[in-house]
Amino acid sequence: MARPKSLQHEFRRDEILDIAAQCFAERSYPAASMNDIAASCGTSKARLYHYYDSKEAILFDLLDRYTQRLLALIGQAEATAQRRSLDERAALHELIRTFLDEYEHSATRHIALLHDTKFLGEAQRELILDRQRDVVSAVTRFLTRAYPHRLDARNQTALTMMLFGMINWTFTWLRPGGAMSYPAFAEEVIALLERGLAPAA
């Protein structure tokens, strides 16, 4: 019987994923090598292979964990909305705050998700893409429930992608410690939705 992985082993894998995500963001996935990742980890390539047998294995584990995390955040937002008896709009607003809080701390993972999924093998790529579709479907449900007078079968996709367009690319311009914080930007997105999607007073 195989020996179970130790907590230290999993902790080290988490560290490797953090560093690899940074390498992919700075150099690009194709340009970053196992040597680069090992050097950034302060270890040898041989030692790195003890944890991952290829660069693609690192990328898949990175994206696998991150997409599971995004789906878990959606589940948490739904549970929070039920527990606090939030109305549908307040539930959507809470989800936006939750996503942007996550994005502030996982920019390099998000860059990998947006740019590097295409480098996975077919089966792994489809798994990650299916998770992304699940995230989009969930956000569409939140939006449709929050603004039922504005969303229907004709415009659901467009308005959902409009929302993602506002929040998904923050890593390109919204810097922690800058003129606007991630929480402040979340409130701006919410205010724009309310003014743009809410019925006229």
Short mmCIF file of C-alpha atoms in Angstrom, two decimals:
data_model
loop_
_atom_site.label_atom_id
_atom_site.label_comp_id
_atom_site.label_asym_id
_atom_site.label_seq_id
_atom_site.Cartn_x
_atom_site.Cartn_y
_atom_site.Cartn_z
CA MET A 1 0.00 0.00 0.00
CA ALA A 2 1.32 3.46 -0.91
CA ARG A 3 2.40 5.65 1.97
CA PRO A 4 0.13 8.69 2.52
CA LYS A 5 1.62 12.06 1.66
CA SER A 6 2.71 14.04 4.69
CA LEU A 7 1.37 17.47 5.54
CA GLN A 8 4.86 18.80 4.94
CA HIS A 9 4.79 17.33 1.43
CA GLU A 10 1.52 19.12 0.66
CA PHE A 11 2.81 22.35 2.18
CA ARG A 12 5.87 22.14 -0.05
CA ARG A 13 3.67 21.53 -3.10
CA ASP A 14 1.70 24.68 -2.22
CA GLU A 15 4.94 26.65 -2.07
CA ILE A 16 6.03 25.28 -5.43
CA LEU A 17 2.69 26.26 -6.98
CA ASP A 18 3.00 29.80 -5.61
CA ILE A 19 6.47 30.17 -7.08
CA ALA A 20 5.59 28.48 -10.37
CA ALA A 21 2.60 30.79 -10.83
CA GLN A 22 4.93 33.75 -10.35
CA CYS A 23 7.39 32.32 -12.88
CA PHE A 24 4.64 31.74 -15.44
CA ALA A 25 3.32 35.28 -14.94
CA GLU A 26 6.75 36.89 -15.26
CA ARG A 27 8.28 34.77 -18.03
CA SER A 28 5.18 33.19 -19.65
CA TYR A 29 4.40 29.50 -19.37
CA PRO A 30 6.28 28.46 -22.55
CA ALA A 31 9.41 30.39 -21.54
CA ALA A 32 9.54 29.26 -17.91
CA SER A 33 11.49 26.03 -17.45
CA MET A 34 11.70 23.48 -14.67
CA ASN A 35 15.19 24.86 -14.04
CA ASP A 36 13.71 28.36 -13.58
CA ILE A 37 11.09 27.06 -11.16
CA ALA A 38 13.63 25.01 -9.22
CA ALA A 39 16.00 27.97 -8.96
CA SER A 40 13.21 30.24 -7.76
CA CYS A 41 12.29 27.59 -5.18
CA GLY A 42 15.89 27.45 -3.99
CA THR A 43 16.17 23.76 -4.81
CA SER A 44 17.48 21.47 -7.53
CA LYS A 45 15.56 20.30 -10.57
CA ALA A 46 15.96 16.73 -9.32
CA ARG A 47 14.33 17.70 -6.03
CA LEU A 48 11.53 19.48 -7.88
CA TYR A 49 10.80 16.26 -9.79
CA HIS A 50 10.18 14.62 -6.40
CA TYR A 51 6.98 16.71 -6.25
CA TYR A 52 6.02 17.09 -9.93
CA ASP A 53 7.10 15.02 -12.90
CA SER A 54 6.70 17.83 -15.46
CA LYS A 55 5.98 21.51 -15.94
CA GLU A 56 2.56 20.56 -17.32
CA ALA A 57 1.83 18.65 -14.10
CA ILE A 58 2.58 21.82 -12.15
CA LEU A 59 0.31 23.87 -14.40
CA PHE A 60 -2.53 21.38 -14.12
CA ASP A 61 -2.32 21.18 -10.32
CA LEU A 62 -2.21 24.98 -10.16
CA LEU A 63 -5.32 25.38 -12.32
CA ASP A 64 -7.11 22.39 -10.79
CA ARG A 65 -6.80 23.83 -7.30
CA TYR A 66 -7.61 27.37 -8.39
CA THR A 67 -10.79 26.49 -10.30
CA GLN A 68 -11.95 24.35 -7.37
CA ARG A 69 -11.29 27.36 -5.15
CA LEU A 70 -13.44 29.63 -7.35
CA LEU A 71 -16.32 27.13 -7.26
CA ALA A 72 -15.96 26.84 -3.49
CA LEU A 73 -16.19 30.63 -3.17
CA ILE A 74 -19.46 30.56 -5.10
CA GLY A 75 -20.79 27.90 -2.75
CA GLN A 76 -19.68 29.94 0.26
CA ALA A 77 -21.36 33.05 -1.14
CA GLU A 78 -24.61 31.15 -1.61
CA ALA A 79 -24.42 29.77 1.93
CA THR A 80 -23.65 33.22 3.35
CA ALA A 81 -26.61 34.72 1.48
CA GLN A 82 -28.93 32.07 2.94
CA ARG A 83 -27.51 32.37 6.45
CA ARG A 84 -27.83 36.19 6.43
CA SER A 85 -31.17 36.15 4.56
CA LEU A 86 -29.79 38.41 1.86
CA ASP A 87 -32.00 39.38 -1.05
CA GLU A 88 -30.87 38.38 -4.56
CA ARG A 89 -29.10 41.66 -5.31
CA ALA A 90 -27.25 41.68 -2.02
CA ALA A 91 -26.21 38.06 -2.66
CA LEU A 92 -24.71 39.03 -6.04
CA HIS A 93 -22.94 42.01 -4.48
CA GLU A 94 -21.44 39.76 -1.84
CA LEU A 95 -20.20 37.38 -4.55
CA ILE A 96 -18.50 40.26 -6.38
CA ARG A 97 -16.77 41.32 -3.16
CA THR A 98 -15.70 37.73 -2.56
CA PHE A 99 -14.26 37.31 -6.06
CA LEU A 100 -12.31 40.56 -5.91
CA ASP A 101 -10.95 39.69 -2.48
CA GLU A 102 -9.70 36.42 -3.97
CA TYR A 103 -8.28 38.12 -7.06
CA GLU A 104 -6.25 40.52 -4.90
CA HIS A 105 -4.35 37.57 -3.43
CA SER A 106 -4.20 35.22 -6.42
CA ALA A 107 -3.35 37.41 -9.40
CA THR A 108 -0.65 35.07 -10.74
CA ARG A 109 -3.00 32.08 -10.59
CA HIS A 110 -5.65 34.07 -12.42
CA ILE A 111 -3.15 35.02 -15.11
CA ALA A 112 -2.36 31.32 -15.58
CA LEU A 113 -6.06 30.47 -15.82
CA LEU A 114 -6.69 33.12 -18.47
CA HIS A 115 -3.52 32.57 -20.53
CA ASP A 116 -2.15 29.06 -19.97
CA THR A 117 -5.04 26.58 -19.93
CA LYS A 118 -4.43 26.04 -23.66
CA PHE A 119 -1.08 24.40 -22.89
CA LEU A 120 -2.65 21.46 -21.03
CA GLY A 121 -3.35 18.08 -22.61
CA GLU A 122 -6.84 17.64 -24.02
CA ALA A 123 -8.44 15.80 -21.08
CA GLN A 124 -6.98 18.14 -18.46
CA ARG A 125 -7.79 21.22 -20.54
CA GLU A 126 -11.42 20.15 -20.89
CA LEU A 127 -11.71 19.58 -17.13
CA ILE A 128 -10.46 23.12 -16.42
CA LEU A 129 -12.65 24.61 -19.16
CA ASP A 130 -15.68 22.78 -17.75
CA ARG A 131 -14.97 24.31 -14.34
CA GLN A 132 -14.71 27.76 -15.93
CA ARG A 133 -18.07 27.16 -17.61
CA ASP A 134 -19.51 26.18 -14.23
CA VAL A 135 -18.24 29.45 -12.75
CA VAL A 136 -19.80 31.44 -15.60
CA SER A 137 -23.10 29.56 -15.26
CA ALA A 138 -23.21 30.23 -11.53
CA VAL A 139 -22.55 33.94 -11.97
CA THR A 140 -25.25 34.05 -14.67
CA ARG A 141 -27.69 32.59 -12.14
CA PHE A 142 -26.73 35.20 -9.55
CA LEU A 143 -27.16 37.99 -12.11
CA THR A 144 -30.47 36.69 -13.45
CA ARG A 145 -31.92 36.38 -9.96
CA ALA A 146 -30.64 39.85 -9.00
CA TYR A 147 -31.89 41.67 -12.11
CA PRO A 148 -34.67 39.51 -13.63
CA HIS A 149 -36.17 42.50 -15.47
CA ARG A 150 -32.93 42.98 -17.43
CA LEU A 151 -31.64 39.48 -18.12
CA ASP A 152 -33.26 36.95 -20.40
CA ALA A 153 -32.14 34.25 -22.85
CA ARG A 154 -31.06 36.88 -25.39
CA ASN A 155 -28.63 38.85 -23.23
CA GLN A 156 -27.62 36.63 -20.30
CA THR A 157 -24.28 35.69 -21.78
CA ALA A 158 -23.42 39.22 -22.85
CA LEU A 159 -24.21 40.76 -19.46
CA THR A 160 -22.44 37.99 -17.56
CA MET A 161 -19.31 38.45 -19.65
CA MET A 162 -19.63 42.21 -19.17
CA LEU A 163 -19.36 41.64 -15.43
CA PHE A 164 -16.39 39.30 -15.85
CA GLY A 165 -14.80 41.87 -18.15
CA MET A 166 -14.93 44.39 -15.32
CA ILE A 167 -13.41 42.17 -12.66
CA ASN A 168 -11.28 39.51 -14.38
CA TRP A 169 -8.56 41.80 -15.71
CA THR A 170 -7.86 43.77 -12.56
CA PHE A 171 -4.43 42.13 -12.34
CA THR A 172 -3.38 44.24 -15.35
CA TRP A 173 -3.96 47.59 -13.66
CA LEU A 174 -5.28 47.40 -10.08
CA ARG A 175 -2.27 47.24 -7.78
CA PRO A 176 -2.47 46.51 -4.05
CA GLY A 177 -1.51 49.69 -2.23
CA GLY A 178 -2.46 51.86 -5.21
CA ALA A 179 -4.92 54.72 -5.46
CA MET A 180 -7.89 52.33 -5.32
CA SER A 181 -8.11 49.18 -3.22
CA TYR A 182 -9.73 45.95 -4.32
CA PRO A 183 -12.60 46.39 -1.81
CA ALA A 184 -13.17 49.95 -3.07
CA PHE A 185 -13.21 48.71 -6.67
CA ALA A 186 -15.76 46.03 -5.70
CA GLU A 187 -18.05 48.79 -4.47
CA GLU A 188 -17.59 50.71 -7.74
CA VAL A 189 -18.56 47.61 -9.75
CA ILE A 190 -21.63 47.11 -7.55
CA ALA A 191 -22.61 50.77 -7.91
CA LEU A 192 -22.27 50.56 -11.69
CA LEU A 193 -24.48 47.45 -11.80
CA GLU A 194 -27.07 49.15 -9.65
CA ARG A 195 -27.17 52.29 -11.79
CA GLY A 196 -26.98 50.39 -15.06
CA LEU A 197 -29.14 47.33 -14.41
CA ALA A 198 -31.57 48.42 -11.72
CA PRO A 199 -34.99 49.70 -12.89
CA ALA A 200 -35.39 53.45 -13.17
CA ALA A 201 -36.71 55.07 -10.01
#
